Tab-separated table of C-alpha atoms in Angstrom:
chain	number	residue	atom	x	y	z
A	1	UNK	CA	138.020	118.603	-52.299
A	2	UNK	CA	137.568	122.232	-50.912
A	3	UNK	CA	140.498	121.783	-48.425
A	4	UNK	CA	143.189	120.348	-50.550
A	5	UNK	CA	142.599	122.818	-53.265
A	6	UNK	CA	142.410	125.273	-50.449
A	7	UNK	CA	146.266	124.283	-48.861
A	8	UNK	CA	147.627	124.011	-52.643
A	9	UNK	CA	146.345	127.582	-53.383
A	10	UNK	CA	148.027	128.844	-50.203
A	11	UNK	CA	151.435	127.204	-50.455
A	12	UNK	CA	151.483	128.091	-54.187
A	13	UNK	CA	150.265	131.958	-52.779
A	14	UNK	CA	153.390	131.473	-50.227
A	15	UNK	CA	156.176	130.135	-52.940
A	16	UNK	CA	155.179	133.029	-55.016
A	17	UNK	CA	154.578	135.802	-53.121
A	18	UNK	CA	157.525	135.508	-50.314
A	19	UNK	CA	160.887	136.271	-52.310
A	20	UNK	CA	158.947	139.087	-53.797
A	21	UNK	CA	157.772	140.656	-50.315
A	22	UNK	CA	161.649	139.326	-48.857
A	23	UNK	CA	163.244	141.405	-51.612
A	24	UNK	CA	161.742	144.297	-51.149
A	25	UNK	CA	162.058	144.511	-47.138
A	26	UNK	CA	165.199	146.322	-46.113
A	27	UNK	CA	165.687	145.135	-42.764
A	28	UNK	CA	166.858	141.585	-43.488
A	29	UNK	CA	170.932	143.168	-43.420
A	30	UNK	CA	169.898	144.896	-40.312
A	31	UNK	CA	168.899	141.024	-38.192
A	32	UNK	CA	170.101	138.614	-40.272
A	33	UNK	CA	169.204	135.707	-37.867
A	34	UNK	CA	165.753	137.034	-37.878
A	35	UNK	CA	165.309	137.091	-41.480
A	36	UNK	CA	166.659	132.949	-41.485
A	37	UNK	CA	164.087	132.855	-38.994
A	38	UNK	CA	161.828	134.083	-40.757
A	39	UNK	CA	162.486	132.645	-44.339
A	40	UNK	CA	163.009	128.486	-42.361
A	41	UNK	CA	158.843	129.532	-41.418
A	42	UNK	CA	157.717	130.343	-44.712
A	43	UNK	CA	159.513	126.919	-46.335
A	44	UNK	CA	157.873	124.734	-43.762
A	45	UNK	CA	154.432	126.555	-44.533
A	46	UNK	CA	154.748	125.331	-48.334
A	47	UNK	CA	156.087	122.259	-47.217
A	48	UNK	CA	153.373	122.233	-44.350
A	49	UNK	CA	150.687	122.459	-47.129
A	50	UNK	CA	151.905	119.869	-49.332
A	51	UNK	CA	152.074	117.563	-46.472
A	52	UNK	CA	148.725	118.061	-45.649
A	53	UNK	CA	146.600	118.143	-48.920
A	54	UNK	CA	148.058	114.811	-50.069
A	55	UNK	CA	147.443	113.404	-46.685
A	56	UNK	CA	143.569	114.322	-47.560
A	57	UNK	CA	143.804	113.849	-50.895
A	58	UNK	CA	145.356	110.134	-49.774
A	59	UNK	CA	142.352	109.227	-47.040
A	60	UNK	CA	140.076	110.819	-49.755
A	61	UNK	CA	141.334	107.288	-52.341
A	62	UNK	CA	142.410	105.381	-50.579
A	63	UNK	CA	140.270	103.405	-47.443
A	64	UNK	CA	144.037	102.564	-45.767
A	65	UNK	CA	144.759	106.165	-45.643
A	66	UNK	CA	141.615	107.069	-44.316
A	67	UNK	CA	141.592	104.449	-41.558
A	68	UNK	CA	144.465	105.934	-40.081
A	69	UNK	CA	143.875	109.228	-40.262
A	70	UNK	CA	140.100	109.548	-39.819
A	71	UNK	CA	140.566	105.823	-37.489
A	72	UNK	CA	139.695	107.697	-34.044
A	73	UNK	CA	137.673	110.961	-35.027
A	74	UNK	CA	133.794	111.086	-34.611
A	75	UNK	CA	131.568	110.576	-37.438
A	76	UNK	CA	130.243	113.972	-37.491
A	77	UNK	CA	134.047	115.051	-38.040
A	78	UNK	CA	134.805	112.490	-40.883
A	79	UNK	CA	131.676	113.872	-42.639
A	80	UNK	CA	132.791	117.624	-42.169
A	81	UNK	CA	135.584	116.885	-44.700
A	82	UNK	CA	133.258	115.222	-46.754
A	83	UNK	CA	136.005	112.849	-48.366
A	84	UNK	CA	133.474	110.654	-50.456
A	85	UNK	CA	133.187	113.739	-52.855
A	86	UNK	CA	136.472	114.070	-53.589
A	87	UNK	CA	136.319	112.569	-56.917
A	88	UNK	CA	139.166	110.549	-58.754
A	89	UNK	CA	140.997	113.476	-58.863
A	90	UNK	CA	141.964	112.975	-55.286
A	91	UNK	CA	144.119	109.920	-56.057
A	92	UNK	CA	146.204	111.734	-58.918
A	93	UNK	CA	146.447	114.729	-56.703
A	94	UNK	CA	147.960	112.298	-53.566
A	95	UNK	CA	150.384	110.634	-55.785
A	96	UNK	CA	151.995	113.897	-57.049
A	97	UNK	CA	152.199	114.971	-54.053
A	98	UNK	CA	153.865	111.688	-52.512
A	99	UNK	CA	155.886	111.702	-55.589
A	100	UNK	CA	157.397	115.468	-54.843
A	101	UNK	CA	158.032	114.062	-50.960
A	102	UNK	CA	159.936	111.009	-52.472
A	103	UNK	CA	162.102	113.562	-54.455
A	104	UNK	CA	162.565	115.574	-51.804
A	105	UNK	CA	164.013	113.006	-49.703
A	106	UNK	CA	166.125	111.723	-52.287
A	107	UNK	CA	167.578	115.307	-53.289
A	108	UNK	CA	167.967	115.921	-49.515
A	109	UNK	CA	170.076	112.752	-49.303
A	110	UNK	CA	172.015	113.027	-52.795
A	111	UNK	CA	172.976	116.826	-50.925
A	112	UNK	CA	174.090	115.004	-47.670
A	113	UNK	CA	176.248	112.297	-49.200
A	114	UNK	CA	177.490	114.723	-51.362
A	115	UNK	CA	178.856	116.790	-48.750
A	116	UNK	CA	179.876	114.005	-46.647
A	117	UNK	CA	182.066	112.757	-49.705
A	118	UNK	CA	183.630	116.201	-49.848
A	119	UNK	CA	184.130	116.559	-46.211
A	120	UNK	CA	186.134	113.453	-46.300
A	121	UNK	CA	188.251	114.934	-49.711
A	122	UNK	CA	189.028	117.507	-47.807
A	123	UNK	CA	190.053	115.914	-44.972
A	124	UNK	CA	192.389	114.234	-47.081
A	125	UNK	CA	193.416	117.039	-48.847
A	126	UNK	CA	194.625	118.319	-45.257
A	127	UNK	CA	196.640	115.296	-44.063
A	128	UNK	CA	198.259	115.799	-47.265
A	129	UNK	CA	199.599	119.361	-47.063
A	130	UNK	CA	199.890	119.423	-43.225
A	131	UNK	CA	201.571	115.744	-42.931
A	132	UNK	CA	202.177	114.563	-39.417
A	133	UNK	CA	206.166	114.503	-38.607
A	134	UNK	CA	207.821	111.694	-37.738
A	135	UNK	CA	206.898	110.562	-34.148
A	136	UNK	CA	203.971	113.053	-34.307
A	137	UNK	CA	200.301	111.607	-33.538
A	138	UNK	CA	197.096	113.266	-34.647
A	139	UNK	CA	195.454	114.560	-31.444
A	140	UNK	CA	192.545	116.055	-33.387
A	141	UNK	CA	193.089	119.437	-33.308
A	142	UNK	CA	190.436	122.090	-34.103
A	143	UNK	CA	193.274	124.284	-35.445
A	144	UNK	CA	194.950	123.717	-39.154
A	145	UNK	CA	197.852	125.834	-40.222
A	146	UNK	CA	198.514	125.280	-44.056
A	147	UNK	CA	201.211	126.540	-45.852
A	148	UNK	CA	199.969	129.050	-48.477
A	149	UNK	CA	200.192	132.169	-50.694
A	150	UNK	CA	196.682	133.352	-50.712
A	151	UNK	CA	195.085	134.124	-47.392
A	152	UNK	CA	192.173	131.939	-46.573
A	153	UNK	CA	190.478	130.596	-43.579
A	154	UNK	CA	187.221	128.518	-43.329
A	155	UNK	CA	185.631	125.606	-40.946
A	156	UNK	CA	185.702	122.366	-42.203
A	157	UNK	CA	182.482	120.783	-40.665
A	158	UNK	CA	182.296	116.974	-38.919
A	159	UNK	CA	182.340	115.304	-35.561
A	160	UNK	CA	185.786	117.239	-34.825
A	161	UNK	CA	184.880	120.274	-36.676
A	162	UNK	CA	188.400	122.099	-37.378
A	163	UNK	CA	189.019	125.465	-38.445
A	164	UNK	CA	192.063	125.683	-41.517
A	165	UNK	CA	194.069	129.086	-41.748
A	166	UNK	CA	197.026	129.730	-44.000
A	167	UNK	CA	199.916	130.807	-43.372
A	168	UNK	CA	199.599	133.527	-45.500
A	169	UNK	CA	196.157	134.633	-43.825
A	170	UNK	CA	198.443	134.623	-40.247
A	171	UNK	CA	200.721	137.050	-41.814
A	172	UNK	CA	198.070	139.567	-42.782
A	173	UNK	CA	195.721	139.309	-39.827
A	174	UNK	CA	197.370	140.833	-36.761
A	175	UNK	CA	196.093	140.829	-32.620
A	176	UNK	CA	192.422	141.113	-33.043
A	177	UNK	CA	191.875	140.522	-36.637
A	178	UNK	CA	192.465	137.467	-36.405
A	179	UNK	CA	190.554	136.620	-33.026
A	180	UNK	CA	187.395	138.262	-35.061
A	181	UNK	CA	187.838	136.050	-37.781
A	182	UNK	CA	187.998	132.816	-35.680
A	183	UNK	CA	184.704	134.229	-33.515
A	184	UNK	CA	183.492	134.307	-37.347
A	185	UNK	CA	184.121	131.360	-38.042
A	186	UNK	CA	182.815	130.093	-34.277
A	187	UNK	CA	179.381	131.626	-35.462
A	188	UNK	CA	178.838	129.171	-38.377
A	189	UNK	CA	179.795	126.274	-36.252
A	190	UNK	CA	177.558	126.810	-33.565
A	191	UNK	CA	175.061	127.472	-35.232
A	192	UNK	CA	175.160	124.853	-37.540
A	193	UNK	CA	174.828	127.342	-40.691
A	194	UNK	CA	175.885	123.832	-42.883
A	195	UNK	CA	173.028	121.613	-42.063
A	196	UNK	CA	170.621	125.204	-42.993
A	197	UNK	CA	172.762	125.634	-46.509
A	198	UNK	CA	172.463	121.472	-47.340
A	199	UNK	CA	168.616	121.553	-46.746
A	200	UNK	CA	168.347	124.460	-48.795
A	201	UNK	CA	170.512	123.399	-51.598
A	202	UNK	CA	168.314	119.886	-51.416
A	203	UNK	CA	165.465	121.970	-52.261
A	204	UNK	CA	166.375	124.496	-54.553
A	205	UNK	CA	167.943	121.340	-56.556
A	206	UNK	CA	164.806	119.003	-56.596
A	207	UNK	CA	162.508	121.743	-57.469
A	208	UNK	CA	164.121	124.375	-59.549
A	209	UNK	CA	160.937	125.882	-60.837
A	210	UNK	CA	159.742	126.899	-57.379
A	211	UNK	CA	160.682	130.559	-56.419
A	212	UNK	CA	160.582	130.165	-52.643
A	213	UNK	CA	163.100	127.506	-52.939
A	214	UNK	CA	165.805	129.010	-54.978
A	215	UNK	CA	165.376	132.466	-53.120
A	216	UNK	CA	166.099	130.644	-49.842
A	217	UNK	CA	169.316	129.111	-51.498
A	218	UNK	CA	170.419	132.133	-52.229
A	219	UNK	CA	169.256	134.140	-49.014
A	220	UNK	CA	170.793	131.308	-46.831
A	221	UNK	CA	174.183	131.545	-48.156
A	222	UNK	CA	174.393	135.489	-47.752
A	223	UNK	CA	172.297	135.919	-44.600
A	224	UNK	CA	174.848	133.220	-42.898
A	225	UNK	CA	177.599	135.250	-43.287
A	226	UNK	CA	176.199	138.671	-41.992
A	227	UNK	CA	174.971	136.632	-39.054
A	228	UNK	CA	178.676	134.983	-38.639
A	229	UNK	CA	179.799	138.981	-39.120
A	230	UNK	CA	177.088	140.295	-36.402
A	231	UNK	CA	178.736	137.380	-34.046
A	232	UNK	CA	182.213	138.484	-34.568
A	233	UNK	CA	181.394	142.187	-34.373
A	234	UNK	CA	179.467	142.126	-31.085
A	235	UNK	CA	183.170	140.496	-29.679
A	236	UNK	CA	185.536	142.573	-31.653
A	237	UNK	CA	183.737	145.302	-33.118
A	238	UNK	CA	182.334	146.273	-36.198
A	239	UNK	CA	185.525	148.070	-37.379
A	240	UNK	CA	188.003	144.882	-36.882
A	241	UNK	CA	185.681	142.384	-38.393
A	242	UNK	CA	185.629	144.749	-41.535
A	243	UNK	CA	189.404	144.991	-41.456
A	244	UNK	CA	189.825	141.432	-41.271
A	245	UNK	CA	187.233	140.862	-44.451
A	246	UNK	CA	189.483	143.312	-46.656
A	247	UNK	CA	192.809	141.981	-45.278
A	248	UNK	CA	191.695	138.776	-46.631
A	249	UNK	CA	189.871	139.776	-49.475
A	250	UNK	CA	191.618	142.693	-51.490
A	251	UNK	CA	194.203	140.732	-53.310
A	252	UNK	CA	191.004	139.348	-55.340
A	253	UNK	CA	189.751	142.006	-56.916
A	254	UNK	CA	186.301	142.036	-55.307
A	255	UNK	CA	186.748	146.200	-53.741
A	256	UNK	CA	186.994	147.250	-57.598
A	257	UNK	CA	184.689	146.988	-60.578
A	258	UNK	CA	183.686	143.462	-60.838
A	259	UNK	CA	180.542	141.343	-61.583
A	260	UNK	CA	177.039	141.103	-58.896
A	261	UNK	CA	177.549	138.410	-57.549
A	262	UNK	CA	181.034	139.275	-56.887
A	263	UNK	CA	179.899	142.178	-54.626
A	264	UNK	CA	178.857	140.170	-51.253
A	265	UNK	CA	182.173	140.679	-49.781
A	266	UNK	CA	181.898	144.805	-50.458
A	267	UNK	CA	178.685	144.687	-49.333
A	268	UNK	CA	179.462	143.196	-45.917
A	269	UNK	CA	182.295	145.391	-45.429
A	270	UNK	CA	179.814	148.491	-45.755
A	271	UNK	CA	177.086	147.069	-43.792
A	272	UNK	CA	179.847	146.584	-40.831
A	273	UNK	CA	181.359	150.000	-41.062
A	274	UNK	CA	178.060	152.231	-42.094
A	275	UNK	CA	175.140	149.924	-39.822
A	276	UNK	CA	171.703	150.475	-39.911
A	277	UNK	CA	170.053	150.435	-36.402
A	278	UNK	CA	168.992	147.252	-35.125
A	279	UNK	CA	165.530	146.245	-34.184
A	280	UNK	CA	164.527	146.635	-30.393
A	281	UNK	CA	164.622	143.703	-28.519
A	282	UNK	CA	160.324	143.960	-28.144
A	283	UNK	CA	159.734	144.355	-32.207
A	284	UNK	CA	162.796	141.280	-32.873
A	285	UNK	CA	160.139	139.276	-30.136
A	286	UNK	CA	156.735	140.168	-32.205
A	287	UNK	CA	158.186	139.695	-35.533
A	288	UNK	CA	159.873	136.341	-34.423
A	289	UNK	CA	156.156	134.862	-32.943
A	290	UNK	CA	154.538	136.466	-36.063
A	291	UNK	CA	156.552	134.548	-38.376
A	292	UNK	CA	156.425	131.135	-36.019
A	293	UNK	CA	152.516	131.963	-36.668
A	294	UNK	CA	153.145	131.333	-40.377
A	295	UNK	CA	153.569	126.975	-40.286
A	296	UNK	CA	150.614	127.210	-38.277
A	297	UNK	CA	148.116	128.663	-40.707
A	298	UNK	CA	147.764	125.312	-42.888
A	299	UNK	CA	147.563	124.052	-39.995
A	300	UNK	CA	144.503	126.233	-39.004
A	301	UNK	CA	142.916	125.675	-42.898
A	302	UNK	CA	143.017	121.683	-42.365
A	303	UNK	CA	141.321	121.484	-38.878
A	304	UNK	CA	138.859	124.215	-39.613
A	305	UNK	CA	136.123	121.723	-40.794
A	306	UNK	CA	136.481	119.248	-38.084
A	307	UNK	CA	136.535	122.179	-35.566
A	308	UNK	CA	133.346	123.916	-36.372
A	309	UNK	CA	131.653	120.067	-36.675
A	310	UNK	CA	132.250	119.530	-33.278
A	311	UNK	CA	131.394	123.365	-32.047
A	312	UNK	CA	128.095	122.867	-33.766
């Protein structure tokens, strides 16, 4: 059972160790789509390992398992892995591990139908304060104007993704304030920053307990919006994207002394006007393969035995 124990030990080594090291790097402000990069590789390595020990653990019990995964290897593989010695643990160890994939799955779906349901509330929330006139038909626009007193603007995901503004956001943002803050908004939609937030939600809901998760909750929702920032600065510049976050922002209170977690919108507006340097393009390339090299080293742990069978 030297292979299973092996993946658990390295996706509980993973879980553990990867907030602490992502915490302590300071260059995740500085490439922001890097560091998702680079945090998406790490949860598929856990997840990776998982997989993979109760798919061993499984052929190990069970003879069904085994026929399919073992069905076409040589012998001299299938007795590399030595499944017979497993022990009963093996079946216990499988079902927990098909157990946490079953809650996965349902978490992951709970999150989608959750945010399907308030998709369509706010969808009706905005045929209710932007009616259609008399006469008027609903052409689908992916442009809401809302009557309000507080300035706000955000993109209301879908098939016709739309983008809401209020009226009171159109009266502060001026010329190009206001074209950086659409390009900002542009930035989550193309890159589909929603689906990246539900699936890390799912997990940092089914499996509280589990540092990786909850730290890539929390990474996701802050690293999406520097990368949205990065999108709207390289258009704009730095200076009117920053202008356009305290336009919208100062009449909450968040520029003066308030709570952590109330500080993300001060902290992008001094990332944007103070920068760090960015990466070169070469060290962004090596750091982007290294981290695609991460999934792959369960990957590595579970075919070692067959591998050196058939070398020898």
């Amino acid at each position: 059972m030297m292979v299973p124990l092996a993946l658990m030990m390295l996706g509980a080594l993973a879980a553990a160790m990867a907030p602490r090291l992502m915490a302590r790097a300071d260059w995740p402000d500085r490439e922001p789509v890097l560091a998702l990069w680079v945090w998406q590789c790490v949860v598929a390595a856990v997840l990776l390992c998982c997989v993979l020990a109760m798919s061993l653990s499984g052929a190990a019990a069970w003879e069904a398992v085994r026929s399919h995964l073992f069905g076409h290897a040589p012998r001299v593989v299938v007795e590399a892995y030595a499944l017979k010695a497993y022990g009963p643990w093996s079946g216990v160890l499988a079902g927990v591990l098909a157990g946490g994939g079953a809650w996965t799955a349902v978490m992951l779906t709970r999150e989608v139908r959750g945010a399907r349901a308030r998709r369509r509330q706010e969808r009706t929330d905005l045929v209710r304060r932007a009616p259609l006139l008399p006469g008027e038909e609903r052409t689908g626009d992916r442009l809401v104007v809302l009557e309000g007193d507080r300035p706000e603007a955000w993109w209301l995901p879908g098939a016709t993704p739309q983008l809401v503004i209020t009226t009171a956001a159109l009266r502060r943002l001026k010329g190009r304030q206001l074209d950086a803050l659409i390009a900002h908004e542009q930035g989550h939609a193309r890159a589909r920053h929603d689906v990246l937030l539900h699936c890390a939600s799912a997990l940092a809901a089914g499996f509280p307990q589990v540092p990786v998760f909850a730290a890539f909750r929390d990474q996701v929702h802050r690293l999406v919006e520097l990368a949205a920032d990065d999108v709207a600065s390289r258009r704009f510049g730095r200076l009117t994207i920053a202008l356009a976050l305290v336009e919208l922002n100062e009449d909450r209170g968040v520029f003066g002394p308030c709570p952590a977690h109330h500080t993300e919108v001060p902290d992008r507006v001094h990332r944007l006007l103070a920068p760090a340097p960015r990466f070169t393009p070469g060290r962004r390339l090596r750091m982007t393969a290294i981290a695609a090299l991460v999934p792959a080293v369960p990957l590595l742990v579970t075919f070692m035995p067959g591998l050196s069978a058939l070398t020898y």
